[in-house]
Amino acid sequence: MLLTVVGATGTGKSEFALDAVEALASRGIEAEIVNADALQLYRGMDIATAKLPPGARRGVPHHMLDVLDVHEESTVAGYQRRAGDAIAEIESRGAWPILVGGSGLYVSAVVFGFEFPPRDPALRARLEQQLDELGASAMHATLAVLDADAAASIDPANGRRIVRAIEAVTVTGEPFQASLPSTEPVRPTRIAHLRCDREILVHRLNARAAGFWQQGLLDEVEDLRGRGLERGVTARQAIGYSQALAQLRGELTEQQAIEAAQLATRKYSRRQVSWFKRYAADEPDPLMADAWVEQVLETVR
């Protein structure tokens, strides 16, 4: 059985998952956590990803954390393969894997078996150059001409996703949506979708983003610059990190950087909620993992 914990940023997924592990352990079932946050894959990106430090993991094994350097690109296909291997290894020892994270595409790749369209490296390179030269909005307009439905479903500011969609449509000659995962899990799965009142969540997210700077995000980012952060296609665009880089380059004041990170976080949380709405999922109280685990076990007894 694969347990999966999803939800918007700030809804308490990490603690809920740890509580679920302990609830299972109290019933004689071992469980381990598999990260499904695209940015927690990166070594050294700890503060603005809200990555649990080792001392806060309650001794529970965590997989798919700190597996990439910041200059490396994170791909859904690569994640799907490595996370799938981790899940298989956990299950081979008789334990239950718990997939935890808010990166919807990464979760779907594992749960629903995303089949990836072929790539064209030369085309991808040209499209990425156009993205740098023209910007995401212009590329989004191009995608709208090629595949209006895909353009409507992709954030106009998400340059990497736009480029991937244009590449897929061009290579396959088919709508990009045709390559998206189905809604049928590829293995026995139970999903917990954690929700939070929007007003409460917005307050929490604003405080959380401001807290990144108080926790030393600028120092972390300065260190990561030395490890190649600004060369990283994925990492340098991360919420918090891109704004901190802009501050370090003198493009934003600290207050402007914080406010930009808050705005980006709020927008991202809305997209997460929209993405996870499509899942057939339970919506347990984030503080009642034990009750959810009991509910899950009732279905497999």
PDB file of N, CA and C in Angstrom, residues 68-163:
ATOM      1  N   LEU A  68      20.365  16.048  -5.314  1.00  0.00           N
ATOM      2  CA  LEU A  68      20.857  16.816  -6.454  1.00  0.00           C
ATOM      3  C   LEU A  68      21.677  18.004  -5.970  1.00  0.00           C
ATOM      4  N   ASP A  69      22.662  18.410  -6.775  1.00  0.00           N
ATOM      5  CA  ASP A  69      23.373  19.663  -6.539  1.00  0.00           C
ATOM      6  C   ASP A  69      22.597  20.785  -7.220  1.00  0.00           C
ATOM      7  N   VAL A  70      22.758  22.010  -6.734  1.00  0.00           N
ATOM      8  CA  VAL A  70      21.907  23.107  -7.199  1.00  0.00           C
ATOM      9  C   VAL A  70      22.115  23.468  -8.666  1.00  0.00           C
ATOM     10  N   HIS A  71      23.229  23.082  -9.247  1.00  0.00           N
ATOM     11  CA  HIS A  71      23.441  23.394 -10.659  1.00  0.00           C
ATOM     12  C   HIS A  71      22.823  22.335 -11.573  1.00  0.00           C
ATOM     13  N   GLU A  72      22.313  21.245 -11.001  1.00  0.00           N
ATOM     14  CA  GLU A  72      21.708  20.188 -11.793  1.00  0.00           C
ATOM     15  C   GLU A  72      20.229  20.481 -12.043  1.00  0.00           C
ATOM     16  N   GLU A  73      19.730  20.029 -13.186  1.00  0.00           N
ATOM     17  CA  GLU A  73      18.317  20.210 -13.497  1.00  0.00           C
ATOM     18  C   GLU A  73      17.502  19.065 -12.918  1.00  0.00           C
ATOM     19  N   SER A  74      16.381  19.412 -12.313  1.00  0.00           N
ATOM     20  CA  SER A  74      15.454  18.396 -11.817  1.00  0.00           C
ATOM     21  C   SER A  74      14.418  18.129 -12.896  1.00  0.00           C
ATOM     22  N   THR A  75      14.228  16.863 -13.246  1.00  0.00           N
ATOM     23  CA  THR A  75      13.221  16.501 -14.235  1.00  0.00           C
ATOM     24  C   THR A  75      12.204  15.556 -13.610  1.00  0.00           C
ATOM     25  N   VAL A  76      10.977  15.637 -14.080  1.00  0.00           N
ATOM     26  CA  VAL A  76       9.938  14.766 -13.549  1.00  0.00           C
ATOM     27  C   VAL A  76      10.255  13.309 -13.883  1.00  0.00           C
ATOM     28  N   ALA A  77      10.760  13.078 -15.078  1.00  0.00           N
ATOM     29  CA  ALA A  77      11.090  11.702 -15.482  1.00  0.00           C
ATOM     30  C   ALA A  77      12.173  11.114 -14.584  1.00  0.00           C
ATOM     31  N   GLY A  78      13.201  11.910 -14.307  1.00  0.00           N
ATOM     32  CA  GLY A  78      14.265  11.427 -13.430  1.00  0.00           C
ATOM     33  C   GLY A  78      13.757  11.172 -12.031  1.00  0.00           C
ATOM     34  N   TYR A  79      12.909  12.071 -11.546  1.00  0.00           N
ATOM     35  CA  TYR A  79      12.331  11.872 -10.215  1.00  0.00           C
ATOM     36  C   TYR A  79      11.470  10.617 -10.183  1.00  0.00           C
ATOM     37  N   GLN A  80      10.632  10.435 -11.185  1.00  0.00           N
ATOM     38  CA  GLN A  80       9.741   9.279 -11.226  1.00  0.00           C
ATOM     39  C   GLN A  80      10.540   7.979 -11.107  1.00  0.00           C
ATOM     40  N   ARG A  81      11.633   7.902 -11.825  1.00  0.00           N
ATOM     41  CA  ARG A  81      12.445   6.686 -11.812  1.00  0.00           C
ATOM     42  C   ARG A  81      13.074   6.458 -10.440  1.00  0.00           C
ATOM     43  N   ARG A  82      13.669   7.487  -9.878  1.00  0.00           N
ATOM     44  CA  ARG A  82      14.370   7.322  -8.600  1.00  0.00           C
ATOM     45  C   ARG A  82      13.398   7.116  -7.444  1.00  0.00           C
ATOM     46  N   ALA A  83      12.283   7.837  -7.457  1.00  0.00           N
ATOM     47  CA  ALA A  83      11.294   7.656  -6.393  1.00  0.00           C
ATOM     48  C   ALA A  83      10.665   6.267  -6.495  1.00  0.00           C
ATOM     49  N   GLY A  84      10.435   5.810  -7.725  1.00  0.00           N
ATOM     50  CA  GLY A  84       9.891   4.469  -7.913  1.00  0.00           C
ATOM     51  C   GLY A  84      10.825   3.404  -7.364  1.00  0.00           C
ATOM     52  N   ASP A  85      12.118   3.598  -7.573  1.00  0.00           N
ATOM     53  CA  ASP A  85      13.106   2.651  -7.026  1.00  0.00           C
ATOM     54  C   ASP A  85      13.080   2.659  -5.504  1.00  0.00           C
ATOM     55  N   ALA A  86      12.963   3.864  -4.916  1.00  0.00           N
ATOM     56  CA  ALA A  86      12.926   3.973  -3.453  1.00  0.00           C
ATOM     57  C   ALA A  86      11.697   3.287  -2.888  1.00  0.00           C
ATOM     58  N   ILE A  87      10.555   3.485  -3.543  1.00  0.00           N
ATOM     59  CA  ILE A  87       9.316   2.855  -3.088  1.00  0.00           C
ATOM     60  C   ILE A  87       9.423   1.336  -3.166  1.00  0.00           C
ATOM     61  N   ALA A  88       9.971   0.841  -4.272  1.00  0.00           N
ATOM     62  CA  ALA A  88      10.121  -0.609  -4.433  1.00  0.00           C
ATOM     63  C   ALA A  88      11.046  -1.191  -3.364  1.00  0.00           C
ATOM     64  N   GLU A  89      12.102  -0.456  -3.031  1.00  0.00           N
ATOM     65  CA  GLU A  89      13.053  -0.935  -2.021  1.00  0.00           C
ATOM     66  C   GLU A  89      12.404  -0.962  -0.645  1.00  0.00           C
ATOM     67  N   ILE A  90      11.622   0.050  -0.322  1.00  0.00           N
ATOM     68  CA  ILE A  90      10.913   0.086   0.965  1.00  0.00           C
ATOM     69  C   ILE A  90       9.952  -1.095   1.054  1.00  0.00           C
ATOM     70  N   GLU A  91       9.186  -1.308  -0.003  1.00  0.00           N
ATOM     71  CA  GLU A  91       8.208  -2.402  -0.005  1.00  0.00           C
ATOM     72  C   GLU A  91       8.876  -3.765   0.066  1.00  0.00           C
ATOM     73  N   SER A  92      10.085  -3.876  -0.494  1.00  0.00           N
ATOM     74  CA  SER A  92      10.789  -5.159  -0.466  1.00  0.00           C
ATOM     75  C   SER A  92      11.154  -5.576   0.956  1.00  0.00           C
ATOM     76  N   ARG A  93      11.186  -4.592   1.877  1.00  0.00           N
ATOM     77  CA  ARG A  93      11.495  -4.882   3.282  1.00  0.00           C
ATOM     78  C   ARG A  93      10.226  -5.016   4.120  1.00  0.00           C
ATOM     79  N   GLY A  94       9.071  -5.016   3.451  1.00  0.00           N
ATOM     80  CA  GLY A  94       7.813  -5.190   4.161  1.00  0.00           C
ATOM     81  C   GLY A  94       7.284  -3.935   4.807  1.00  0.00           C
ATOM     82  N   ALA A  95       7.881  -2.793   4.502  1.00  0.00           N
ATOM     83  CA  ALA A  95       7.430  -1.515   5.072  1.00  0.00           C
ATOM     84  C   ALA A  95       6.503  -0.805   4.092  1.00  0.00           C
ATOM     85  N   TRP A  96       5.791   0.191   4.596  1.00  0.00           N
ATOM     86  CA  TRP A  96       4.890   0.988   3.755  1.00  0.00           C
ATOM     87  C   TRP A  96       5.580   2.301   3.377  1.00  0.00           C
ATOM     88  N   PRO A  97       5.597   2.653   2.102  1.00  0.00           N
ATOM     89  CA  PRO A  97       6.112   3.965   1.701  1.00  0.00           C
ATOM     90  C   PRO A  97       5.022   5.029   1.851  1.00  0.00           C
ATOM     91  N   ILE A  98       5.425   6.203   2.304  1.00  0.00           N
ATOM     92  CA  ILE A  98       4.501   7.335   2.383  1.00  0.00           C
ATOM     93  C   ILE A  98       5.086   8.460   1.540  1.00  0.00           C
ATOM     94  N   LEU A  99       4.451   8.741   0.419  1.00  0.00           N
ATOM     95  CA  LEU A  99       4.889   9.778  -0.504  1.00  0.00           C
ATOM     96  C   LEU A  99       4.344  11.112  -0.005  1.00  0.00           C
ATOM     97  N   VAL A 100       5.227  12.099   0.185  1.00  0.00           N
ATOM     98  CA  VAL A 100       4.818  13.351   0.838  1.00  0.00           C
ATOM     99  C   VAL A 100       5.353  14.552   0.070  1.00  0.00           C
ATOM    100  N   GLY A 101       4.468  15.437  -0.358  1.00  0.00           N
ATOM    101  CA  GLY A 101       4.949  16.655  -0.989  1.00  0.00           C
ATOM    102  C   GLY A 101       3.861  17.410  -1.716  1.00  0.00           C
ATOM    103  N   GLY A 102       4.218  18.634  -2.125  1.00  0.00           N
ATOM    104  CA  GLY A 102       3.249  19.492  -2.788  1.00  0.00           C
ATOM    105  C   GLY A 102       3.532  19.745  -4.253  1.00  0.00           C
ATOM    106  N   SER A 103       4.520  19.051  -4.823  1.00  0.00           N
ATOM    107  CA  SER A 103       4.820  19.222  -6.255  1.00  0.00           C
ATOM    108  C   SER A 103       3.903  18.297  -7.052  1.00  0.00           C
ATOM    109  N   GLY A 104       2.794  18.839  -7.525  1.00  0.00           N
ATOM    110  CA  GLY A 104       1.740  18.023  -8.104  1.00  0.00           C
ATOM    111  C   GLY A 104       2.176  17.126  -9.238  1.00  0.00           C
ATOM    112  N   LEU A 105       2.985  17.636 -10.137  1.00  0.00           N
ATOM    113  CA  LEU A 105       3.411  16.835 -11.277  1.00  0.00           C
ATOM    114  C   LEU A 105       4.291  15.672 -10.833  1.00  0.00           C
ATOM    115  N   TYR A 106       5.121  15.911  -9.831  1.00  0.00           N
ATOM    116  CA  TYR A 106       5.999  14.853  -9.323  1.00  0.00           C
ATOM    117  C   TYR A 106       5.168  13.763  -8.634  1.00  0.00           C
ATOM    118  N   VAL A 107       4.186  14.179  -7.851  1.00  0.00           N
ATOM    119  CA  VAL A 107       3.302  13.211  -7.199  1.00  0.00           C
ATOM    120  C   VAL A 107       2.557  12.393  -8.245  1.00  0.00           C
ATOM    121  N   SER A 108       1.992  13.069  -9.230  1.00  0.00           N
ATOM    122  CA  SER A 108       1.221  12.381 -10.260  1.00  0.00           C
ATOM    123  C   SER A 108       2.082  11.418 -11.061  1.00  0.00           C
ATOM    124  N   ALA A 109       3.331  11.797 -11.310  1.00  0.00           N
ATOM    125  CA  ALA A 109       4.217  10.923 -12.075  1.00  0.00           C
ATOM    126  C   ALA A 109       4.371   9.578 -11.396  1.00  0.00           C
ATOM    127  N   VAL A 110       4.436   9.591 -10.063  1.00  0.00           N
ATOM    128  CA  VAL A 110       4.606   8.354  -9.306  1.00  0.00           C
ATOM    129  C   VAL A 110       3.278   7.629  -9.112  1.00  0.00           C
ATOM    130  N   VAL A 111       2.259   8.355  -8.692  1.00  0.00           N
ATOM    131  CA  VAL A 111       0.985   7.726  -8.337  1.00  0.00           C
ATOM    132  C   VAL A 111       0.229   7.229  -9.569  1.00  0.00           C
ATOM    133  N   PHE A 112       0.215   8.043 -10.631  1.00  0.00           N
ATOM    134  CA  PHE A 112      -0.600   7.725 -11.795  1.00  0.00           C
ATOM    135  C   PHE A 112       0.186   7.241 -13.007  1.00  0.00           C
ATOM    136  N   GLY A 113       1.507   7.181 -12.892  1.00  0.00           N
ATOM    137  CA  GLY A 113       2.308   6.609 -13.968  1.00  0.00           C
ATOM    138  C   GLY A 113       2.392   7.460 -15.218  1.00  0.00           C
ATOM    139  N   PHE A 114       2.866   8.674 -15.054  1.00  0.00           N
ATOM    140  CA  PHE A 114       3.070   9.575 -16.177  1.00  0.00           C
ATOM    141  C   PHE A 114       3.931   8.880 -17.243  1.00  0.00           C
ATOM    142  N   GLU A 115       3.459   8.840 -18.486  1.00  0.00           N
ATOM    143  CA  GLU A 115       4.267   8.351 -19.606  1.00  0.00           C
ATOM    144  C   GLU A 115       4.789   9.567 -20.360  1.00  0.00           C
ATOM    145  N   PHE A 116       6.100   9.725 -20.371  1.00  0.00           N
ATOM    146  CA  PHE A 116       6.686  10.955 -20.882  1.00  0.00           C
ATOM    147  C   PHE A 116       6.839  10.942 -22.399  1.00  0.00           C
ATOM    148  N   PRO A 117       6.433  12.043 -23.052  1.00  0.00           N
ATOM    149  CA  PRO A 117       6.629  12.136 -24.504  1.00  0.00           C
ATOM    150  C   PRO A 117       8.119  12.222 -24.821  1.00  0.00           C
ATOM    151  N   PRO A 118       8.514  11.850 -26.030  1.00  0.00           N
ATOM    152  CA  PRO A 118       9.935  11.885 -26.398  1.00  0.00           C
ATOM    153  C   PRO A 118      10.494  13.301 -26.358  1.00  0.00           C
ATOM    154  N   ARG A 119      11.797  13.378 -26.185  1.00  0.00           N
ATOM    155  CA  ARG A 119      12.476  14.665 -26.132  1.00  0.00           C
ATOM    156  C   ARG A 119      13.270  14.908 -27.411  1.00  0.00           C
ATOM    157  N   ASP A 120      13.531  16.162 -27.674  1.00  0.00           N
ATOM    158  CA  ASP A 120      14.389  16.566 -28.793  1.00  0.00           C
ATOM    159  C   ASP A 120      15.366  17.598 -28.233  1.00  0.00           C
ATOM    160  N   PRO A 121      16.579  17.172 -27.857  1.00  0.00           N
ATOM    161  CA  PRO A 121      17.526  18.081 -27.198  1.00  0.00           C
ATOM    162  C   PRO A 121      17.816  19.347 -27.996  1.00  0.00           C
ATOM    163  N   ALA A 122      17.935  19.226 -29.314  1.00  0.00           N
ATOM    164  CA  ALA A 122      18.242  20.404 -30.129  1.00  0.00           C
ATOM    165  C   ALA A 122      17.071  21.388 -30.102  1.00  0.00           C
ATOM    166  N   LEU A 123      15.863  20.853 -30.231  1.00  0.00           N
ATOM    167  CA  LEU A 123      14.674  21.718 -30.158  1.00  0.00           C
ATOM    168  C   LEU A 123      14.555  22.347 -28.787  1.00  0.00           C
ATOM    169  N   ARG A 124      14.789  21.558 -27.747  1.00  0.00           N
ATOM    170  CA  ARG A 124      14.710  22.088 -26.379  1.00  0.00           C
ATOM    171  C   ARG A 124      15.698  23.240 -26.198  1.00  0.00           C
ATOM    172  N   ALA A 125      16.918  23.093 -26.698  1.00  0.00           N
ATOM    173  CA  ALA A 125      17.932  24.141 -26.560  1.00  0.00           C
ATOM    174  C   ALA A 125      17.476  25.429 -27.250  1.00  0.00           C
ATOM    175  N   ARG A 126      16.879  25.284 -28.448  1.00  0.00           N
ATOM    176  CA  ARG A 126      16.400  26.480 -29.164  1.00  0.00           C
ATOM    177  C   ARG A 126      15.262  27.150 -28.402  1.00  0.00           C
ATOM    178  N   LEU A 127      14.371  26.338 -27.863  1.00  0.00           N
ATOM    179  CA  LEU A 127      13.241  26.898 -27.125  1.00  0.00           C
ATOM    180  C   LEU A 127      13.698  27.595 -25.843  1.00  0.00           C
ATOM    181  N   GLU A 128      14.671  27.011 -25.168  1.00  0.00           N
ATOM    182  CA  GLU A 128      15.175  27.642 -23.946  1.00  0.00           C
ATOM    183  C   GLU A 128      15.891  28.955 -24.256  1.00  0.00           C
ATOM    184  N   GLN A 129      16.571  29.020 -25.411  1.00  0.00           N
ATOM    185  CA  GLN A 129      17.199  30.275 -25.816  1.00  0.00           C
ATOM    186  C   GLN A 129      16.134  31.333 -26.093  1.00  0.00           C
ATOM    187  N   GLN A 130      15.050  30.909 -26.763  1.00  0.00           N
ATOM    188  CA  GLN A 130      13.948  31.832 -27.012  1.00  0.00           C
ATOM    189  C   GLN A 130      13.319  32.303 -25.704  1.00  0.00           C
ATOM    190  N   LEU A 131      13.219  31.401 -24.736  1.00  0.00           N
ATOM    191  CA  LEU A 131      12.669  31.774 -23.432  1.00  0.00           C
ATOM    192  C   LEU A 131      13.524  32.861 -22.789  1.00  0.00           C
ATOM    193  N   ASP A 132      14.837  32.700 -22.838  1.00  0.00           N
ATOM    194  CA  ASP A 132      15.745  33.701 -22.267  1.00  0.00           C
ATOM    195  C   ASP A 132      15.622  35.031 -22.993  1.00  0.00           C
ATOM    196  N   GLU A 133      15.451  34.980 -24.317  1.00  0.00           N
ATOM    197  CA  GLU A 133      15.433  36.201 -25.114  1.00  0.00           C
ATOM    198  C   GLU A 133      14.072  36.900 -25.102  1.00  0.00           C
ATOM    199  N   LEU A 134      12.989  36.110 -25.144  1.00  0.00           N
ATOM    200  CA  LEU A 134      11.654  36.681 -25.309  1.00  0.00           C
ATOM    201  C   LEU A 134      10.847  36.755 -24.025  1.00  0.00           C
ATOM    202  N   GLY A 135      11.145  35.849 -23.094  1.00  0.00           N
ATOM    203  CA  GLY A 135      10.402  35.813 -21.844  1.00  0.00           C
ATOM    204  C   GLY A 135       9.257  34.814 -21.882  1.00  0.00           C
ATOM    205  N   ALA A 136       8.761  34.471 -20.690  1.00  0.00           N
ATOM    206  CA  ALA A 136       7.737  33.437 -20.563  1.00  0.00           C
ATOM    207  C   ALA A 136       6.418  33.840 -21.218  1.00  0.00           C
ATOM    208  N   SER A 137       6.034  35.108 -21.122  1.00  0.00           N
ATOM    209  CA  SER A 137       4.748  35.540 -21.679  1.00  0.00           C
ATOM    210  C   SER A 137       4.690  35.337 -23.185  1.00  0.00           C
ATOM    211  N   ALA A 138       5.770  35.676 -23.873  1.00  0.00           N
ATOM    212  CA  ALA A 138       5.803  35.502 -25.329  1.00  0.00           C
ATOM    213  C   ALA A 138       5.764  34.025 -25.698  1.00  0.00           C
ATOM    214  N   MET A 139       6.468  33.191 -24.938  1.00  0.00           N
ATOM    215  CA  MET A 139       6.464  31.754 -25.203  1.00  0.00           C
ATOM    216  C   MET A 139       5.084  31.158 -24.918  1.00  0.00           C
ATOM    217  N   HIS A 140       4.415  31.703 -23.906  1.00  0.00           N
ATOM    218  CA  HIS A 140       3.068  31.233 -23.592  1.00  0.00           C
ATOM    219  C   HIS A 140       2.114  31.551 -24.742  1.00  0.00           C
ATOM    220  N   ALA A 141       2.307  32.702 -25.379  1.00  0.00           N
ATOM    221  CA  ALA A 141       1.484  33.068 -26.539  1.00  0.00           C
ATOM    222  C   ALA A 141       1.723  32.106 -27.691  1.00  0.00           C
ATOM    223  N   THR A 142       2.974  31.683 -27.860  1.00  0.00           N
ATOM    224  CA  THR A 142       3.300  30.693 -28.894  1.00  0.00           C
ATOM    225  C   THR A 142       2.593  29.371 -28.610  1.00  0.00           C
ATOM    226  N   LEU A 143       2.627  28.949 -27.345  1.00  0.00           N
ATOM    227  CA  LEU A 143       1.962  27.706 -26.964  1.00  0.00           C
ATOM    228  C   LEU A 143       0.456  27.799 -27.208  1.00  0.00           C
ATOM    229  N   ALA A 144      -0.121  28.967 -26.950  1.00  0.00           N
ATOM    230  CA  ALA A 144      -1.561  29.143 -27.147  1.00  0.00           C
ATOM    231  C   ALA A 144      -1.961  28.911 -28.600  1.00  0.00           C
ATOM    232  N   VAL A 145      -1.080  29.258 -29.526  1.00  0.00           N
ATOM    233  CA  VAL A 145      -1.352  29.027 -30.945  1.00  0.00           C
ATOM    234  C   VAL A 145      -1.272  27.537 -31.262  1.00  0.00           C
ATOM    235  N   LEU A 146      -0.281  26.858 -30.667  1.00  0.00           N
ATOM    236  CA  LEU A 146      -0.075  25.430 -30.936  1.00  0.00           C
ATOM    237  C   LEU A 146      -1.089  24.543 -30.225  1.00  0.00           C
ATOM    238  N   ASP A 147      -1.420  24.905 -28.979  1.00  0.00           N
ATOM    239  CA  ASP A 147      -2.283  24.054 -28.154  1.00  0.00           C
ATOM    240  C   ASP A 147      -2.969  24.939 -27.113  1.00  0.00           C
ATOM    241  N   ALA A 148      -4.142  25.449 -27.467  1.00  0.00           N
ATOM    242  CA  ALA A 148      -4.837  26.398 -26.599  1.00  0.00           C
ATOM    243  C   ALA A 148      -5.190  25.793 -25.248  1.00  0.00           C
ATOM    244  N   ASP A 149      -5.566  24.519 -25.233  1.00  0.00           N
ATOM    245  CA  ASP A 149      -5.937  23.878 -23.972  1.00  0.00           C
ATOM    246  C   ASP A 149      -4.737  23.781 -23.036  1.00  0.00           C
ATOM    247  N   ALA A 150      -3.583  23.430 -23.595  1.00  0.00           N
ATOM    248  CA  ALA A 150      -2.376  23.342 -22.772  1.00  0.00           C
ATOM    249  C   ALA A 150      -2.016  24.711 -22.213  1.00  0.00           C
ATOM    250  N   ALA A 151      -2.104  25.737 -23.051  1.00  0.00           N
ATOM    251  CA  ALA A 151      -1.778  27.096 -22.598  1.00  0.00           C
ATOM    252  C   ALA A 151      -2.699  27.533 -21.468  1.00  0.00           C
ATOM    253  N   ALA A 152      -3.967  27.146 -21.564  1.00  0.00           N
ATOM    254  CA  ALA A 152      -4.926  27.546 -20.536  1.00  0.00           C
ATOM    255  C   ALA A 152      -4.643  26.875 -19.196  1.00  0.00           C
ATOM    256  N   SER A 153      -3.972  25.726 -19.219  1.00  0.00           N
ATOM    257  CA  SER A 153      -3.721  24.972 -17.990  1.00  0.00           C
ATOM    258  C   SER A 153      -2.357  25.245 -17.373  1.00  0.00           C
ATOM    259  N   ILE A 154      -1.510  26.019 -18.059  1.00  0.00           N
ATOM    260  CA  ILE A 154      -0.147  26.263 -17.591  1.00  0.00           C
ATOM    261  C   ILE A 154       0.021  27.721 -17.196  1.00  0.00           C
ATOM    262  N   ASP A 155       0.618  27.951 -16.055  1.00  0.00           N
ATOM    263  CA  ASP A 155       0.884  29.301 -15.568  1.00  0.00           C
ATOM    264  C   ASP A 155       1.743  30.050 -16.592  1.00  0.00           C
ATOM    265  N   PRO A 156       1.304  31.238 -17.059  1.00  0.00           N
ATOM    266  CA  PRO A 156       2.074  31.999 -18.048  1.00  0.00           C
ATOM    267  C   PRO A 156       3.476  32.386 -17.587  1.00  0.00           C
ATOM    268  N   ALA A 157       3.743  32.286 -16.287  1.00  0.00           N
ATOM    269  CA  ALA A 157       5.076  32.622 -15.780  1.00  0.00           C
ATOM    270  C   ALA A 157       5.983  31.408 -15.660  1.00  0.00           C
ATOM    271  N   ASN A 158       5.437  30.220 -15.895  1.00  0.00           N
ATOM    272  CA  ASN A 158       6.217  28.986 -15.730  1.00  0.00           C
ATOM    273  C   ASN A 158       6.932  28.658 -17.037  1.00  0.00           C
ATOM    274  N   GLY A 159       8.058  29.298 -17.249  1.00  0.00           N
ATOM    275  CA  GLY A 159       8.788  29.157 -18.505  1.00  0.00           C
ATOM    276  C   GLY A 159       9.201  27.739 -18.827  1.00  0.00           C
ATOM    277  N   ARG A 160       9.701  27.007 -17.837  1.00  0.00           N
ATOM    278  CA  ARG A 160      10.162  25.639 -18.077  1.00  0.00           C
ATOM    279  C   ARG A 160       9.009  24.740 -18.516  1.00  0.00           C
ATOM    280  N   ARG A 161       7.866  24.900 -17.878  1.00  0.00           N
ATOM    281  CA  ARG A 161       6.707  24.080 -18.223  1.00  0.00           C
ATOM    282  C   ARG A 161       6.190  24.433 -19.616  1.00  0.00           C
ATOM    283  N   ILE A 162       6.228  25.708 -19.963  1.00  0.00           N
ATOM    284  CA  ILE A 162       5.801  26.143 -21.296  1.00  0.00           C
ATOM    285  C   ILE A 162       6.707  25.554 -22.369  1.00  0.00           C
ATOM    286  N   VAL A 163       8.010  25.622 -22.128  1.00  0.00           N
ATOM    287  CA  VAL A 163       8.976  25.071 -23.086  1.00  0.00           C
ATOM    288  C   VAL A 163       8.756  23.576 -23.269  1.00  0.00           C
TER     289      VAL A 163
END
